[in-house]
Short mmCIF file of C-alpha atoms and ligand atoms in Angstrom, two decimals:
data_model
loop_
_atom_site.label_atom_id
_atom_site.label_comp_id
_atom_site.label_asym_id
_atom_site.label_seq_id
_atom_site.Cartn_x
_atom_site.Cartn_y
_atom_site.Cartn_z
CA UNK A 1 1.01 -36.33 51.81
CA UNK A 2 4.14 -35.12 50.26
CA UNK A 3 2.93 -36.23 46.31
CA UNK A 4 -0.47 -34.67 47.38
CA UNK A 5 1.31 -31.40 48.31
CA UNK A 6 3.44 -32.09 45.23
CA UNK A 7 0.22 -32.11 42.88
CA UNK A 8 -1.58 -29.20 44.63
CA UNK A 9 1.19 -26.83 43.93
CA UNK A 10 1.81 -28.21 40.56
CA UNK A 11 -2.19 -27.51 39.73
CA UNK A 12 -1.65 -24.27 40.89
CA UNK A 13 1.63 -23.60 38.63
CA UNK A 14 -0.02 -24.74 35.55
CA UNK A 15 -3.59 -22.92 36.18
CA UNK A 16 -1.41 -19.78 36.94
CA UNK A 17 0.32 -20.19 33.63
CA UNK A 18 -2.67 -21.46 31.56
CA UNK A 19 -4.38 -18.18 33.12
CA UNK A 20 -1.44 -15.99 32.30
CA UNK A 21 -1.03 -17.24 28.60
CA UNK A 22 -4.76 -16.88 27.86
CA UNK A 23 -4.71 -13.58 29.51
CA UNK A 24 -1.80 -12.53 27.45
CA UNK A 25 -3.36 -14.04 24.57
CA UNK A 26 -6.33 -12.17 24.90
CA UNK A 27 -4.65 -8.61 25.48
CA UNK A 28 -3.13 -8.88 22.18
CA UNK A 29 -6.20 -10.12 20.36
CA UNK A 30 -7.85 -7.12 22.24
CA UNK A 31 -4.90 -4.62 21.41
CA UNK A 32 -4.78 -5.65 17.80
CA UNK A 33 -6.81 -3.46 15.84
CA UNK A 34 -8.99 -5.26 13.53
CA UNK A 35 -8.98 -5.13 9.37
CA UNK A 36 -12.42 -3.31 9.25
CA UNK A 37 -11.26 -0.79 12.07
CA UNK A 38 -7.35 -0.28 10.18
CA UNK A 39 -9.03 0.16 6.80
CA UNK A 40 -11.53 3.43 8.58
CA UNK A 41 -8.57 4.58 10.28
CA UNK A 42 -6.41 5.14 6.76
CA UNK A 43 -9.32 7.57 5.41
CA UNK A 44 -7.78 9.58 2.50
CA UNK A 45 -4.14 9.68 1.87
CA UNK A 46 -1.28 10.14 -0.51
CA UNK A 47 1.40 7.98 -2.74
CA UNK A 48 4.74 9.68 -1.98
CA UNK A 49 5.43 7.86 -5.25
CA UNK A 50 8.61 8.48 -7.78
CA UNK A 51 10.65 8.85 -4.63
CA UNK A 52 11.99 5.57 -3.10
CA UNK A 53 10.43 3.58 -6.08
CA UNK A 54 12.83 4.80 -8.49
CA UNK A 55 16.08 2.89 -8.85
CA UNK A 56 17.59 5.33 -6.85
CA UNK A 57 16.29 7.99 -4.75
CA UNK A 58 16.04 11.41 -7.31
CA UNK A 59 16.54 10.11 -10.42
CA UNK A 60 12.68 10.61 -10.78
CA UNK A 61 12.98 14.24 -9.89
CA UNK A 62 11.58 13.80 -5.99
CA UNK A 63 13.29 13.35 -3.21
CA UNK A 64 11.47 13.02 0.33
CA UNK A 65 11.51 15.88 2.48
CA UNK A 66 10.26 16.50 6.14
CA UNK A 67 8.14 18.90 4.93
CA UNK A 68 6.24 16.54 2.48
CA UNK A 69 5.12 15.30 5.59
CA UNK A 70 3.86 18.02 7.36
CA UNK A 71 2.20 19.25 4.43
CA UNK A 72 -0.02 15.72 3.75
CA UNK A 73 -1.04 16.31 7.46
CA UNK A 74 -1.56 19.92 7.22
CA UNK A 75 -3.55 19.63 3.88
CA UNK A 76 -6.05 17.31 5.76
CA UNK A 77 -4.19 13.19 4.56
CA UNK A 78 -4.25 10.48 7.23
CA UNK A 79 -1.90 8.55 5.52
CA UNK A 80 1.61 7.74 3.45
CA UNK A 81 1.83 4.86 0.80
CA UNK A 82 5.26 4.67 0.93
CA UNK A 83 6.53 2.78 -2.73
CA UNK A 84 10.15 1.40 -2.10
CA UNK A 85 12.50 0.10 -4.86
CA UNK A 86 14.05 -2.44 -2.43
CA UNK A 87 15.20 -4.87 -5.44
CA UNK A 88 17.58 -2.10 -6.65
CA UNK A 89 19.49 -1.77 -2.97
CA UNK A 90 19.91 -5.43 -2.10
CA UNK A 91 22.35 -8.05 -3.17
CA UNK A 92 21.99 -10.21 -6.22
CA UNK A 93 23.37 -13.09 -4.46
CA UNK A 94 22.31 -14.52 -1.24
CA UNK A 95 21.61 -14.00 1.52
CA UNK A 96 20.31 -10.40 -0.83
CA UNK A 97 21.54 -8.26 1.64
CA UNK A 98 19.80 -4.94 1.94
CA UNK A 99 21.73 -1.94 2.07
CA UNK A 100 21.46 -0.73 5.42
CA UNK A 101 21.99 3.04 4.33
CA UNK A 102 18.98 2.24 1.76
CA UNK A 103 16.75 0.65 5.40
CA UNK A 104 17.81 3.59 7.02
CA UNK A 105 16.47 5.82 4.86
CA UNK A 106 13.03 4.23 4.43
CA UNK A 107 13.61 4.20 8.49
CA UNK A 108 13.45 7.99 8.44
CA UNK A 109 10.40 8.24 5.81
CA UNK A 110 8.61 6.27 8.34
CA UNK A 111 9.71 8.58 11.20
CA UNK A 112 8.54 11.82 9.47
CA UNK A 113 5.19 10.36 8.78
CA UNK A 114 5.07 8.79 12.43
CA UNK A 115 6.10 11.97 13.68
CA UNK A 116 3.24 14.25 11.69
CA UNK A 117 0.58 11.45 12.52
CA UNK A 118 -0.04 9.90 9.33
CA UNK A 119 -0.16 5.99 9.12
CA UNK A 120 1.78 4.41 6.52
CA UNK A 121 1.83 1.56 4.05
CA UNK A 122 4.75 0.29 3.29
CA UNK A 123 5.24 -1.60 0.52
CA UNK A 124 7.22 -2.94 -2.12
CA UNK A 125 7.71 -1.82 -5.44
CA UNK A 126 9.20 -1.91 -9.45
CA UNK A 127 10.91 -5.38 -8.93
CA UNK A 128 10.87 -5.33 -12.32
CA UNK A 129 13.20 -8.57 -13.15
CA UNK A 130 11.08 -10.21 -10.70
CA UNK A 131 7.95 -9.79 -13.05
CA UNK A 132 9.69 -10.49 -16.12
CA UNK A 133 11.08 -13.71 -14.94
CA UNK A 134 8.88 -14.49 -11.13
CA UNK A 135 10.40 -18.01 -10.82
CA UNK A 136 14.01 -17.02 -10.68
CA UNK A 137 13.74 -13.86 -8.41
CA UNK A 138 11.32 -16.12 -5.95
CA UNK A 139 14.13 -16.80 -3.76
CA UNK A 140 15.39 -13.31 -3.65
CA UNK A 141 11.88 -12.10 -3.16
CA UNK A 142 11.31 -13.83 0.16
CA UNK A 143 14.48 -12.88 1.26
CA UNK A 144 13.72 -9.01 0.88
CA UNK A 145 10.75 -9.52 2.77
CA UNK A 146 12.42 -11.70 5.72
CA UNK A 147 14.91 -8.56 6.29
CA UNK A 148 12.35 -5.76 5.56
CA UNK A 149 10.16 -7.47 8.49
CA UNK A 150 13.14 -7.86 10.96
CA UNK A 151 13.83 -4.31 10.25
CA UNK A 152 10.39 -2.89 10.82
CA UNK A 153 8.97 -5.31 13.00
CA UNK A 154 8.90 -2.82 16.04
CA UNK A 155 6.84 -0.02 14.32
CA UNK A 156 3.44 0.65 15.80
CA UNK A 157 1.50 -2.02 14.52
CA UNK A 158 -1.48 0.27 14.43
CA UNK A 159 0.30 2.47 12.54
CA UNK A 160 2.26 0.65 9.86
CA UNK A 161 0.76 -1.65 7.38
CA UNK A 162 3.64 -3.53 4.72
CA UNK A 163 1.86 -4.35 1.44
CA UNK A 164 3.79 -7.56 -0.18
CA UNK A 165 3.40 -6.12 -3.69
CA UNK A 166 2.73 -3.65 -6.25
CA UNK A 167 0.39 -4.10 -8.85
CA UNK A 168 1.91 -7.96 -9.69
CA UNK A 169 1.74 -8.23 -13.62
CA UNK A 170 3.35 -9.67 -16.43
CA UNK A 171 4.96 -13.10 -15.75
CA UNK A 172 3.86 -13.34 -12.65
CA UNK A 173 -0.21 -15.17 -12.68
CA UNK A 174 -2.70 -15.70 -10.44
CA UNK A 175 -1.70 -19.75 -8.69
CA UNK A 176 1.97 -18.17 -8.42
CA UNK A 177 1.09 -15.08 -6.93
CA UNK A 178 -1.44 -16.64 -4.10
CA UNK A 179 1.24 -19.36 -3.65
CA UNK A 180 3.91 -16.81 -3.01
CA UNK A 181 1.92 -14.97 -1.32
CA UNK A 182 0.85 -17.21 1.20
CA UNK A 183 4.53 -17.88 1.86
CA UNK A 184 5.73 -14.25 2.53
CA UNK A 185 3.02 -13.66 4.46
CA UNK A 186 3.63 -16.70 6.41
CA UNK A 187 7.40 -15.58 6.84
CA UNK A 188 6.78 -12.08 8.00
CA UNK A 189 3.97 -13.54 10.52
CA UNK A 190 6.83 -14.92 12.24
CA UNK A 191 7.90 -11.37 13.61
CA UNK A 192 4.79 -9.48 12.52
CA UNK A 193 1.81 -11.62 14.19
CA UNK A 194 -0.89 -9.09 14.25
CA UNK A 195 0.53 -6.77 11.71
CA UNK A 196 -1.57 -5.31 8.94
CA UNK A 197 -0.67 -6.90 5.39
CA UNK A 198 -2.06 -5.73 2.65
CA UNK A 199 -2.21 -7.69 -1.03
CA UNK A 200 -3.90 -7.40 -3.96
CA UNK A 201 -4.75 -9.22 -7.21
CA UNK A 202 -2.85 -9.70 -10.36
CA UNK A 203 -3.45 -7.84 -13.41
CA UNK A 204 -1.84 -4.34 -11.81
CA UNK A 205 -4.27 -5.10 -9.03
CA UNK A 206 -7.25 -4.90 -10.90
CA UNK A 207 -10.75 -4.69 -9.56
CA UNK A 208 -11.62 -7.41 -12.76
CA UNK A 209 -8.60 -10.16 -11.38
CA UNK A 210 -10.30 -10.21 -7.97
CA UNK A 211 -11.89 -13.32 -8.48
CA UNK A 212 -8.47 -15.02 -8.58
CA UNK A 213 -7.13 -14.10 -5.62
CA UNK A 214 -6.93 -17.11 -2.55
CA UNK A 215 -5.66 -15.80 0.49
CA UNK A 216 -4.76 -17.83 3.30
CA UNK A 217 -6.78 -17.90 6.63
CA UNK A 218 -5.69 -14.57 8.37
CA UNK A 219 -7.96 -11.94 9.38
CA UNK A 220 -5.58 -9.45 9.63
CA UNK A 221 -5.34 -8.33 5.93
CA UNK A 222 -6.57 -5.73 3.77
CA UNK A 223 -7.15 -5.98 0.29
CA UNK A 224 -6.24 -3.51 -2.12
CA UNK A 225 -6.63 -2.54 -5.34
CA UNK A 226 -5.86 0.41 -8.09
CA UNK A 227 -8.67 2.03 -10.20
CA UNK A 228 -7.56 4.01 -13.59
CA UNK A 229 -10.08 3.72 -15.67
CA UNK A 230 -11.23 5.26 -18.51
CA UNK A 231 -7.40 4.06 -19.43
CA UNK A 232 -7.46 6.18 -22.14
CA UNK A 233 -8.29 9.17 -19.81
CA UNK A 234 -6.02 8.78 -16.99
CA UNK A 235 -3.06 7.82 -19.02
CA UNK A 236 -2.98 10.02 -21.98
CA UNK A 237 0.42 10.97 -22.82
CA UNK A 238 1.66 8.73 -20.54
CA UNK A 239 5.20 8.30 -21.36
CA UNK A 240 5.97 4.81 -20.23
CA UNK A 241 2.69 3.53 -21.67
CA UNK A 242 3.73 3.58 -25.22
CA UNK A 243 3.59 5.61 -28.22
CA UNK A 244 -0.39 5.05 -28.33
CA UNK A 245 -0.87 6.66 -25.26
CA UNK A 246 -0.35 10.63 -27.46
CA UNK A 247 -3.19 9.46 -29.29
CA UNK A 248 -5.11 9.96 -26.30
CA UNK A 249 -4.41 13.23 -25.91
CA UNK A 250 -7.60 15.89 -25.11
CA UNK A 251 -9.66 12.99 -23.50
CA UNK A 252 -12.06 14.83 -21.29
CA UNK A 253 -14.15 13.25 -18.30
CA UNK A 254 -17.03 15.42 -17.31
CA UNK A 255 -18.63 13.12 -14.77
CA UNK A 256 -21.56 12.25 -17.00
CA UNK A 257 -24.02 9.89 -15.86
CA UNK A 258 -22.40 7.18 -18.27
CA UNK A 259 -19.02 7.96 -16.25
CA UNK A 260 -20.29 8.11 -12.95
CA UNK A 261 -22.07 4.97 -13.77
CA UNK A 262 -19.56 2.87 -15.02
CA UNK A 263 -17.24 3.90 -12.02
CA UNK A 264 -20.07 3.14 -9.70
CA UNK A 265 -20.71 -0.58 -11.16
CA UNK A 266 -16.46 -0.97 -11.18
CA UNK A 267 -16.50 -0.42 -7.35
CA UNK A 268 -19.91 -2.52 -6.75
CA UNK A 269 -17.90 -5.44 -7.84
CA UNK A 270 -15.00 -4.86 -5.93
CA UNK A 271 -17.49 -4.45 -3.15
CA UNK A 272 -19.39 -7.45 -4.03
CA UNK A 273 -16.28 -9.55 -3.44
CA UNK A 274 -15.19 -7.83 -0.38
CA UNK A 275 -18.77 -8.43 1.17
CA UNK A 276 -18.42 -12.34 0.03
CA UNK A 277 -14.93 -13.00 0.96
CA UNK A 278 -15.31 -10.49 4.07
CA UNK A 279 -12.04 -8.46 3.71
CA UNK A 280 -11.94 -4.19 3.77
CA UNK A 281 -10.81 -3.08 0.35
CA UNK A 282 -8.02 -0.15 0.25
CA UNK A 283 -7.74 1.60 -3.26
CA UNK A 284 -3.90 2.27 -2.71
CA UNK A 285 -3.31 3.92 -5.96
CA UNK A 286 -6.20 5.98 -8.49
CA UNK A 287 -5.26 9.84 -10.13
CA UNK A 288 -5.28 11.24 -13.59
CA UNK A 289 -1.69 12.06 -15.48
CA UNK A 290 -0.99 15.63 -15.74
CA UNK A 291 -1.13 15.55 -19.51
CA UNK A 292 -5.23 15.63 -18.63
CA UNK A 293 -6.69 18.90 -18.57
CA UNK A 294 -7.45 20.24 -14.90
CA UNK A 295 -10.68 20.65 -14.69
CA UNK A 296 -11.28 16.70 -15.68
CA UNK A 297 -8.70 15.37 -13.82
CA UNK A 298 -10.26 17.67 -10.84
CA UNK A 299 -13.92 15.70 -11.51
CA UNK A 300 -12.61 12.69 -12.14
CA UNK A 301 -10.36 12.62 -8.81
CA UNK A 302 -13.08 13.77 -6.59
CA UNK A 303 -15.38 10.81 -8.21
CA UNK A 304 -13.32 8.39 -7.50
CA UNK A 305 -12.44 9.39 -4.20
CA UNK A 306 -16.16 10.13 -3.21
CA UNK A 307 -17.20 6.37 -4.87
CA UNK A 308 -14.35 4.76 -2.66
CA UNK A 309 -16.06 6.01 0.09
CA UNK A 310 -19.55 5.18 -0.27
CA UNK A 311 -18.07 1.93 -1.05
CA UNK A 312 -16.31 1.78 2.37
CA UNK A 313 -12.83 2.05 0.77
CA UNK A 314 -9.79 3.96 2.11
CA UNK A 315 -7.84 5.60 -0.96
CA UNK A 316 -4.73 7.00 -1.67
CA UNK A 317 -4.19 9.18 -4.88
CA UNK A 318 -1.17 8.76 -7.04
CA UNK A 319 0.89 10.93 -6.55
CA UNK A 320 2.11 14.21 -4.17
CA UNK A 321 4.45 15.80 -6.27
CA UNK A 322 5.53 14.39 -9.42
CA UNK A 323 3.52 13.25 -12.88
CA UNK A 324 0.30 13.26 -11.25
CA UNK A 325 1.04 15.31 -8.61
CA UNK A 326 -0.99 17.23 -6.53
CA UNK A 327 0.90 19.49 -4.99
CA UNK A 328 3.87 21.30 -7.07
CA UNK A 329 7.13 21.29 -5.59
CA UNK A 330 8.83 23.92 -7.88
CA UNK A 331 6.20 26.90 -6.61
CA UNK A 332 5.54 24.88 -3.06
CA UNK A 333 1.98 24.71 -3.73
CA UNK A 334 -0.55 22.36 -3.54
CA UNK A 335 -2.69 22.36 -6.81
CA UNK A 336 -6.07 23.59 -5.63
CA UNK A 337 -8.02 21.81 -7.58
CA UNK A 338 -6.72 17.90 -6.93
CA UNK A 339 -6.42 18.96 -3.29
CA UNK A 340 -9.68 19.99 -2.77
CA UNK A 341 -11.06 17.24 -4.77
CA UNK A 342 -9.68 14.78 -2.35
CA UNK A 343 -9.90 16.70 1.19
CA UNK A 344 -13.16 17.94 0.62
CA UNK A 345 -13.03 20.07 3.84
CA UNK A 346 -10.31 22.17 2.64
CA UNK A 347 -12.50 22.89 -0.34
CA UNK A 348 -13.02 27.37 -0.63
CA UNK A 349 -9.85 27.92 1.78
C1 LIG B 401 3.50 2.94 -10.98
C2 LIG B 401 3.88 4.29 -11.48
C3 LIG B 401 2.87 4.82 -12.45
C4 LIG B 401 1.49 4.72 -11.88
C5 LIG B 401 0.45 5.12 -12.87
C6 LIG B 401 2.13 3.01 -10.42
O1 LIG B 401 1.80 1.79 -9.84
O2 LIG B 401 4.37 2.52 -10.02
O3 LIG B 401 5.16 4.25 -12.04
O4 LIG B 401 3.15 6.17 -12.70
O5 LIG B 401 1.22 3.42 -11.41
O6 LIG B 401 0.61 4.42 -14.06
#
């Protein structure tokens, strides 16, 4: 009688908590939004880039301001890439401690954006030693991301995205880069479950270096990658390109059917990828240098950003308001013509 009692309340106990975990279980799965429906919500948005990416904050000629923020909402953006330098405010040895003022800071770029309702991606950016030599910075690497995930493991998760890595080149190929990969991802899952990650190929995330890419089993990812093609085009006079690059100069892009077309088969591969492997594609970074005259760069931008979305991409142009940037900080102006080219809406105010 007593063990009989003893086993009916036990039953009980355990059903309660098998119902409670499921339950629980199942409210997250429900609360988490999914890839598909985090890639829609992005839209259109804007690289605050040259900012936090440069080894330090200004030394690029831009430094964040509230207003940025209001502005990107105002002009019609859903979202922030945020670029961050993090390799340049952490510790060489371990445990590659961050500088807290350096986390506070990003802390407050998120809060501006947060507070003017634009979603963010956070990323990380210009680890430049670790390209030039990936095995040796490894170590360091993962521990950047360990602390950047403690630190922003409490933003809205259908807010914040963190992207592992910018445009991975150089040294680092395609079997280390999935490899690493799949270990920082599997690091920040630890505090991050249901967080959106986004990664992209090698090859400065190039729509041609999809094919390499092996991500792990995790549906919450999105992947992205960076479109500046004609080269020639978008990166004439392009300082850190190399001497070449003023040969380039007076490159025009007029939208022709040749363009339009060759844009249009770039994205159907990126799309034919994304439909096999089933993962939303986010074009984080695409723009023209200002070296290219207006008009083109106004054609081109709109092109790409109107491709992207007939592709079912999200986009974010490079930049706000430095080399390619579309608004102009010394007058306080958006340039017309790159705004309206990506916020079509706003197009004749
Ligand atoms: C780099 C920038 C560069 C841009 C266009 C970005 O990924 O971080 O420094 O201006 O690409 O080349």
């Amino acid at each position: 009688m007593h063990s009989t009692n003893f086993m009916a309340k036990f039953c009980f106990v355990t059903g309660f908590l098998l119902v409670m975990t499921i339950g629980q279980g199942y409210l997250q799965t429900a609360l988490a939004v999914t890839a598909i429906q985090y890639n829609q919500n992005l839209g259109t948005g804007i690289n605050l880039g040259n900012a936090l990416d440069a080894p330090k904050e200004g030394e690029w000629g831009v430094t964040l301001e509230a207003d940025y923020f209001r502005l990107i909402k105002e002009a019609g953006f859903s979202h922030v890439r945020l670029p961050v330098r993090w390799s340049s405010h952490a510790g060489l040895q371990a445990p590659y401690r961050i500088d807290p003022v350096f986390t506070e800071r990003v802390r407050w770029a998120i809060k501006q954006a947060r507070q003017n309702n634009l979603r963010v991606v956070l990323n990380m950016h210009h680890y430049e030693e670790f390209e030039v030599d990936p095995d040796a910075h490894r170590e360091r690497f993962l521990a950047l991301w360990k602390q950047i995930s403690e630190e922003f493991k409490n933003e809205s998760i259908d807010q914040v995205a963190f992207e592992i890595y910018n445009e991975p080149a150089k040294k680092i190929r395609a079997a280390f880069w999935n490899q690493l990969f799949a270990e920082a991802l599997a690091m920040v899952r630890k505090n991050n479950r249901d967080r959106i990650i986004v990664v992209g190929p090698v090859q400065w995330n190039s729509v041609t270096a999809l094919d390499t890419l092996q991500l792990p089993d995790d549906k919450n990812l999105l992947v992205t990658i960076h479109y500046y093609e004609p080269f020639h085009f978008t990166h004439q006079g392009a300082e850190w390109v190399g001497a070449e690059s003023k040969n380039w100069l007076g490159t025009t892009w007029s939208g022709s059917a040749e363009q339009i077309a060759a844009l249009k088969s770039d994205f159907d591969k990126a799309q034919k990828w994304a439909d096999a492997h089933q993962r939303p594609i986010y074009l984080g970074e695409f723009g023209a240098y200002s070296k290219a005259d207006m008009p083109s760069r106004a054609k081109y931008t709109q092109a790409v950003r109107e491709n992207a979305a007939q592709h079912g991409f999200s986009a974010a142009y490079w930049e706000f308001c430095s080399g390619f940037g579309a608004y102009n900080p010394v007058i306080h102006s958006w340039r017309k013509a790159i705004r309206d080219a990506l916020i079509p809406t706003k197009a004749g105010h």
